[in-house]
Coordinates of N, CA, C and O in Angstrom, one line a residue:
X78 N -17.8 47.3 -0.9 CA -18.6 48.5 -1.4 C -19.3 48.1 -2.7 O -19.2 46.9 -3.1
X79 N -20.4 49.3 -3.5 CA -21.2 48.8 -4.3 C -20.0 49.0 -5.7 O -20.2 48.4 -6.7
X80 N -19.4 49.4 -5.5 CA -18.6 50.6 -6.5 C -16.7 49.8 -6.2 O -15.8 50.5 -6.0
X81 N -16.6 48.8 -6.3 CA -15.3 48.2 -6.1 C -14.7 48.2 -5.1 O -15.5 48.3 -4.2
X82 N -13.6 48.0 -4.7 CA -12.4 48.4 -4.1 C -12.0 49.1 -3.8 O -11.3 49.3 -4.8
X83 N -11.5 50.3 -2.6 CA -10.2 51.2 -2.9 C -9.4 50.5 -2.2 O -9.7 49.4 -1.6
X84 N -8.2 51.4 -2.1 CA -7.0 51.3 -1.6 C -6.6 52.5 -1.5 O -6.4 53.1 -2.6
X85 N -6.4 53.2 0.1 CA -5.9 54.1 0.5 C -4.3 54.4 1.0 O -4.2 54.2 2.2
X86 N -3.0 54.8 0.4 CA -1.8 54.8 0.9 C -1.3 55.8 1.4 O -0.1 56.2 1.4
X87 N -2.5 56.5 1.8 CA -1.8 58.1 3.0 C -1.7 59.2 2.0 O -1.6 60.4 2.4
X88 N -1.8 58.8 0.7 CA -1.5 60.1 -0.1 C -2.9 60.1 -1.6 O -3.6 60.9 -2.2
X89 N -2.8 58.7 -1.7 CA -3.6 58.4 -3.2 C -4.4 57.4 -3.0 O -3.9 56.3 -2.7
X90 N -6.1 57.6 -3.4 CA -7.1 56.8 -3.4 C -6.9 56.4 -4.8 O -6.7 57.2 -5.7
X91 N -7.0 54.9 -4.8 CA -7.2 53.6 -6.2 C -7.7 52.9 -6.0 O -7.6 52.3 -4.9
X92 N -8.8 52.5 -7.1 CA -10.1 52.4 -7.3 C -9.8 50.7 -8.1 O -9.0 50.5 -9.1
X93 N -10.8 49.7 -7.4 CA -9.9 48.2 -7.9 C -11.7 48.1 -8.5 O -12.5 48.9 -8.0
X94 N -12.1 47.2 -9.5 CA -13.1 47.4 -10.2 C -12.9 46.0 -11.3 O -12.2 45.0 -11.1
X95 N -13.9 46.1 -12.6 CA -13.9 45.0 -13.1 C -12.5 45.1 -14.7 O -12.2 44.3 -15.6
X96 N -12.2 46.3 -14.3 CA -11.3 47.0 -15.3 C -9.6 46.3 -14.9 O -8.6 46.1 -15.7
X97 N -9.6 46.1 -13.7 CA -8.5 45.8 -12.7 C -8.9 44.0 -12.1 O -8.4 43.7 -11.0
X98 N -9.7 43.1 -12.7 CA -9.9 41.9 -13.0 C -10.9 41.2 -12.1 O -11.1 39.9 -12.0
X99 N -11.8 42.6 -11.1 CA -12.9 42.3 -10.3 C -14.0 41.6 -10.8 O -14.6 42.5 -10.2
X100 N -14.7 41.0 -11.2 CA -15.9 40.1 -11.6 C -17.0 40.9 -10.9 O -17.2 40.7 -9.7
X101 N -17.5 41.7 -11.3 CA -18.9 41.9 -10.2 C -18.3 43.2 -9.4 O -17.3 43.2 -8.6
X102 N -19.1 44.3 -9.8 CA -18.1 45.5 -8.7 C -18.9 45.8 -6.7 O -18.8 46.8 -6.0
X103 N -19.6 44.7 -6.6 CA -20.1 44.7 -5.1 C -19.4 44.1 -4.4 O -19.9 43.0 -4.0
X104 N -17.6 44.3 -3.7 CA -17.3 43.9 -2.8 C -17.6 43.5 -1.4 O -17.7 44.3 -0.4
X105 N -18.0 42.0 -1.4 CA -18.7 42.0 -0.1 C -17.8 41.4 1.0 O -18.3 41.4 2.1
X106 N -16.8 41.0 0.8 CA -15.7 40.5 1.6 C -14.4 40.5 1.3 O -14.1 40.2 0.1
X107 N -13.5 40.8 2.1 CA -12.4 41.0 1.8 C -11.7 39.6 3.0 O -12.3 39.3 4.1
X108 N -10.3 39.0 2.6 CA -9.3 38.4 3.7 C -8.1 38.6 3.7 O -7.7 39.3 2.7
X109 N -7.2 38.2 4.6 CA -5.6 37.7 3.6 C -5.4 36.7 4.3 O -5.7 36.4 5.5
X110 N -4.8 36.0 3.2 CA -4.4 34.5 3.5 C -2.8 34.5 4.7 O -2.0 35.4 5.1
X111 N -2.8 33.4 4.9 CA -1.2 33.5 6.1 C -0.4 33.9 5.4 O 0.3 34.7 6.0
X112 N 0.0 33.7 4.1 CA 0.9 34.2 3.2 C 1.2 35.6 2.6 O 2.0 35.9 1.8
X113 N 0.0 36.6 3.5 CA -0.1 37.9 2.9 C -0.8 38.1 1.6 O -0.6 39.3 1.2
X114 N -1.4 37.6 1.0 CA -2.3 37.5 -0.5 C -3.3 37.9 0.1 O -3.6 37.6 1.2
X115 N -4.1 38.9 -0.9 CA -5.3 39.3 0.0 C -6.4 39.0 -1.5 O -6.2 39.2 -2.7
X116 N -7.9 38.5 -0.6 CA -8.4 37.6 -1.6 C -10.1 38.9 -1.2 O -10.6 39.4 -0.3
X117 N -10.2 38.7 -2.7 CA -12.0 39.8 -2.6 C -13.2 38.8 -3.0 O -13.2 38.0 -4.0
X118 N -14.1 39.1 -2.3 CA -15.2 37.9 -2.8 C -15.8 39.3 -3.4 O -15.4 40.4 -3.0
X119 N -16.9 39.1 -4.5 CA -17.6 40.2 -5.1 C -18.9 39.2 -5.4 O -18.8 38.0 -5.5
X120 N -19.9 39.8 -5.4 CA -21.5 39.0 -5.8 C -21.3 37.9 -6.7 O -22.1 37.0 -6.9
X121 N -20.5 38.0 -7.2 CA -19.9 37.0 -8.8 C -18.7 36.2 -8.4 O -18.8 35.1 -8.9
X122 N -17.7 36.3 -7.7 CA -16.8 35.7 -8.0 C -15.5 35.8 -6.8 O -15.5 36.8 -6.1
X123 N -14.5 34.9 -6.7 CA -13.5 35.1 -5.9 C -12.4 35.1 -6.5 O -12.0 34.2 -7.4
X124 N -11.6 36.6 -5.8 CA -10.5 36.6 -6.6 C -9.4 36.6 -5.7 O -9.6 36.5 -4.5
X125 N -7.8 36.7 -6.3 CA -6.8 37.1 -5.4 C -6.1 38.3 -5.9 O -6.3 38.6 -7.1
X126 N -5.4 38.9 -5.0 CA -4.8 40.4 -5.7 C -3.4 39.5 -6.3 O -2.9 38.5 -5.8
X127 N -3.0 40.1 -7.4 CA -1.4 39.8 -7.9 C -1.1 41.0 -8.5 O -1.8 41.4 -9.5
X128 N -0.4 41.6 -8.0 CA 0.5 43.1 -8.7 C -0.7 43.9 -8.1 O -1.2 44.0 -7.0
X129 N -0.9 44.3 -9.5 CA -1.9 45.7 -9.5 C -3.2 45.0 -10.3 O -3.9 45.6 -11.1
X130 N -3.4 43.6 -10.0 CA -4.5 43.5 -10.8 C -5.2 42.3 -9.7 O -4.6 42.1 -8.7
X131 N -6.6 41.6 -10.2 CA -6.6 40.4 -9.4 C -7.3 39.1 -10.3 O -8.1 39.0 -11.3
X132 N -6.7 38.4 -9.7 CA -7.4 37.3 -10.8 C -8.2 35.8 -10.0 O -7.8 35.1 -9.1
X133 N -9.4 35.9 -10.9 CA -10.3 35.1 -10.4 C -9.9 33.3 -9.7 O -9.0 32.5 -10.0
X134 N -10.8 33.0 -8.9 CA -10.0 31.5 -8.6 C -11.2 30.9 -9.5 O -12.3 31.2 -9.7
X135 N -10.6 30.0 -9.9 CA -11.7 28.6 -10.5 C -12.9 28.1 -9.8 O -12.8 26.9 -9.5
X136 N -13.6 28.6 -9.7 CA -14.6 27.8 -8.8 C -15.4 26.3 -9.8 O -15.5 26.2 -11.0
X137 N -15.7 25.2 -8.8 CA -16.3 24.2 -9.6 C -17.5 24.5 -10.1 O -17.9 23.8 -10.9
X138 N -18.2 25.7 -9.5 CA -19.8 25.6 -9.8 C -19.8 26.8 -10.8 O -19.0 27.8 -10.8
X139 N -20.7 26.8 -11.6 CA -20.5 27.7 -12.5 C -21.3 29.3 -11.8 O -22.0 29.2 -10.9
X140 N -20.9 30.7 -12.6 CA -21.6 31.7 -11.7 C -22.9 31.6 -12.1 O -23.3 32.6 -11.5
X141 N -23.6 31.3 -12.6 CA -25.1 31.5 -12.8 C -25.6 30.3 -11.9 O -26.8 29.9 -11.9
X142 N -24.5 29.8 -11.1 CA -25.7 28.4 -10.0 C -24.8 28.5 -8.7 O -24.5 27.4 -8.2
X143 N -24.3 29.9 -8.2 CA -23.7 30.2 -7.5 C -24.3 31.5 -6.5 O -24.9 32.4 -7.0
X144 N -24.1 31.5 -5.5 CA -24.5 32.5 -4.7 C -23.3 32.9 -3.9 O -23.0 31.9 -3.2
X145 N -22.6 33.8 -3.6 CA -21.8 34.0 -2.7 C -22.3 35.3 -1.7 O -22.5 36.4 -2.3
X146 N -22.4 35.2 -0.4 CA -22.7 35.8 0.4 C -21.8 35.8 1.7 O -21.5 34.7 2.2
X147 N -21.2 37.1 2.3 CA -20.9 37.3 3.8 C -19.7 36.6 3.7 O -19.1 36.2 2.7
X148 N -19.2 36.2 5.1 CA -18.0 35.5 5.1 C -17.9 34.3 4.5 O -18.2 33.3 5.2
X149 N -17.5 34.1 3.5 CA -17.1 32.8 2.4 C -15.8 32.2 2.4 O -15.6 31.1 2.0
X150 N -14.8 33.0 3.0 CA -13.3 32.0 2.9 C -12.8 32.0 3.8 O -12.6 33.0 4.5
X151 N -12.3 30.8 4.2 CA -11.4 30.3 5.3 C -10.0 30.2 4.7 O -9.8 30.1 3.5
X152 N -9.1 30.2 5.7 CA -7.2 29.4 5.2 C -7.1 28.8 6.4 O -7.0 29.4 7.5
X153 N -7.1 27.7 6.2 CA -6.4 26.6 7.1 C -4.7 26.6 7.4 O -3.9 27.0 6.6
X154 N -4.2 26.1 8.8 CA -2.7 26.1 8.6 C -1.7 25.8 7.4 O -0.5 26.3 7.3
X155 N -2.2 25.2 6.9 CA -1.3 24.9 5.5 C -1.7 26.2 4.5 O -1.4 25.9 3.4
X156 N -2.2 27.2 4.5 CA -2.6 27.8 3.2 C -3.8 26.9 2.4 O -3.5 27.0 1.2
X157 N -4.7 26.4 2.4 CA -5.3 25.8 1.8 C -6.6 26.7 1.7 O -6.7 27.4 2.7
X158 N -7.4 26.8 1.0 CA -8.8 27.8 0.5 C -9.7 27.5 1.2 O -10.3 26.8 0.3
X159 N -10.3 27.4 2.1 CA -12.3 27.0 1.5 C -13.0 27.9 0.9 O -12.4 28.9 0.6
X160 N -13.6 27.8 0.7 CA -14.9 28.8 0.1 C -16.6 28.3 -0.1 O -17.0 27.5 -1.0
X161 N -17.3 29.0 0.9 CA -18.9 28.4 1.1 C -19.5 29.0 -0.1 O -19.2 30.2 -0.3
X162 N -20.3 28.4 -0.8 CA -21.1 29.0 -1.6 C -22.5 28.6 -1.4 O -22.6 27.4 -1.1
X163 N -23.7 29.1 -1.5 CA -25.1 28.7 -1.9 C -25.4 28.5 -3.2 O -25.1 29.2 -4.1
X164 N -26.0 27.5 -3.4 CA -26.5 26.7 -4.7 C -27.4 28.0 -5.2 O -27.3 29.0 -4.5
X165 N -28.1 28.1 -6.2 CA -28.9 29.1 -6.8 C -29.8 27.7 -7.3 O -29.2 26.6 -7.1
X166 N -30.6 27.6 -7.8 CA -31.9 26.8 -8.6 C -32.5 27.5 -9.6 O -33.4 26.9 -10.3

C-alpha cells in the first residue's frame, strides 16, 4: 500500500509504517521466508518483521543508487536472501 502496512487479526486493524521501523511507507512487496519471518520491501528499503517492529537488512548499495521494484526476494533451501535491485545513475 501507499500508506504502510496493516495487519488484520479478526478484531483489530495495526497500521506498520516508518514509526514501527518501515523506511519508505509504499509497501510494494511482501514474503515469508521458510522460517516464518515475514520480510516488506518498501520504495526504499528491505526489512524483516521482529516483535512488533521491523528492521531494515543491510543492503551493499546505498538508497540513493538503489531502485527496488515488484518481486525482489527470493529464499533458497537453506534460508539464504536474494534480493534484485536496479542501479539508479
Amino acid at each position: 500500500t501507499s500508506d504502510g502496512l496493516f495487519r488484520f487479526d479478526g478484531a483489530t486493524l495495526v497500521r506498520y509504517g516508518a514509526s514501527e521501523g518501515l523506511e519508505g511507507d509504499a509497501v510494494t512487496f511482501l514474503a515469508e521466508a521458510p522460517d516464518g519471518t515475514l520480510f516488506a520491501v518498501t520504495n526504499r528499503e528491505v526489512s524483516w518483521k521482529k516483535g512488533e517492529r521491523f528492521v531494515r537488512l543491510p543492503l551493499p548499495v546505498p538508497p540513493e543508487r538503489r531502485r527496488l521494484r515488484g518481486q525482489v526476494l527470493s529464499f533458497d533451501a537453506r534460508g539464504r536472501i536474494y534480493v534484485a535491485t536496479a542501479a539508479v545513475s
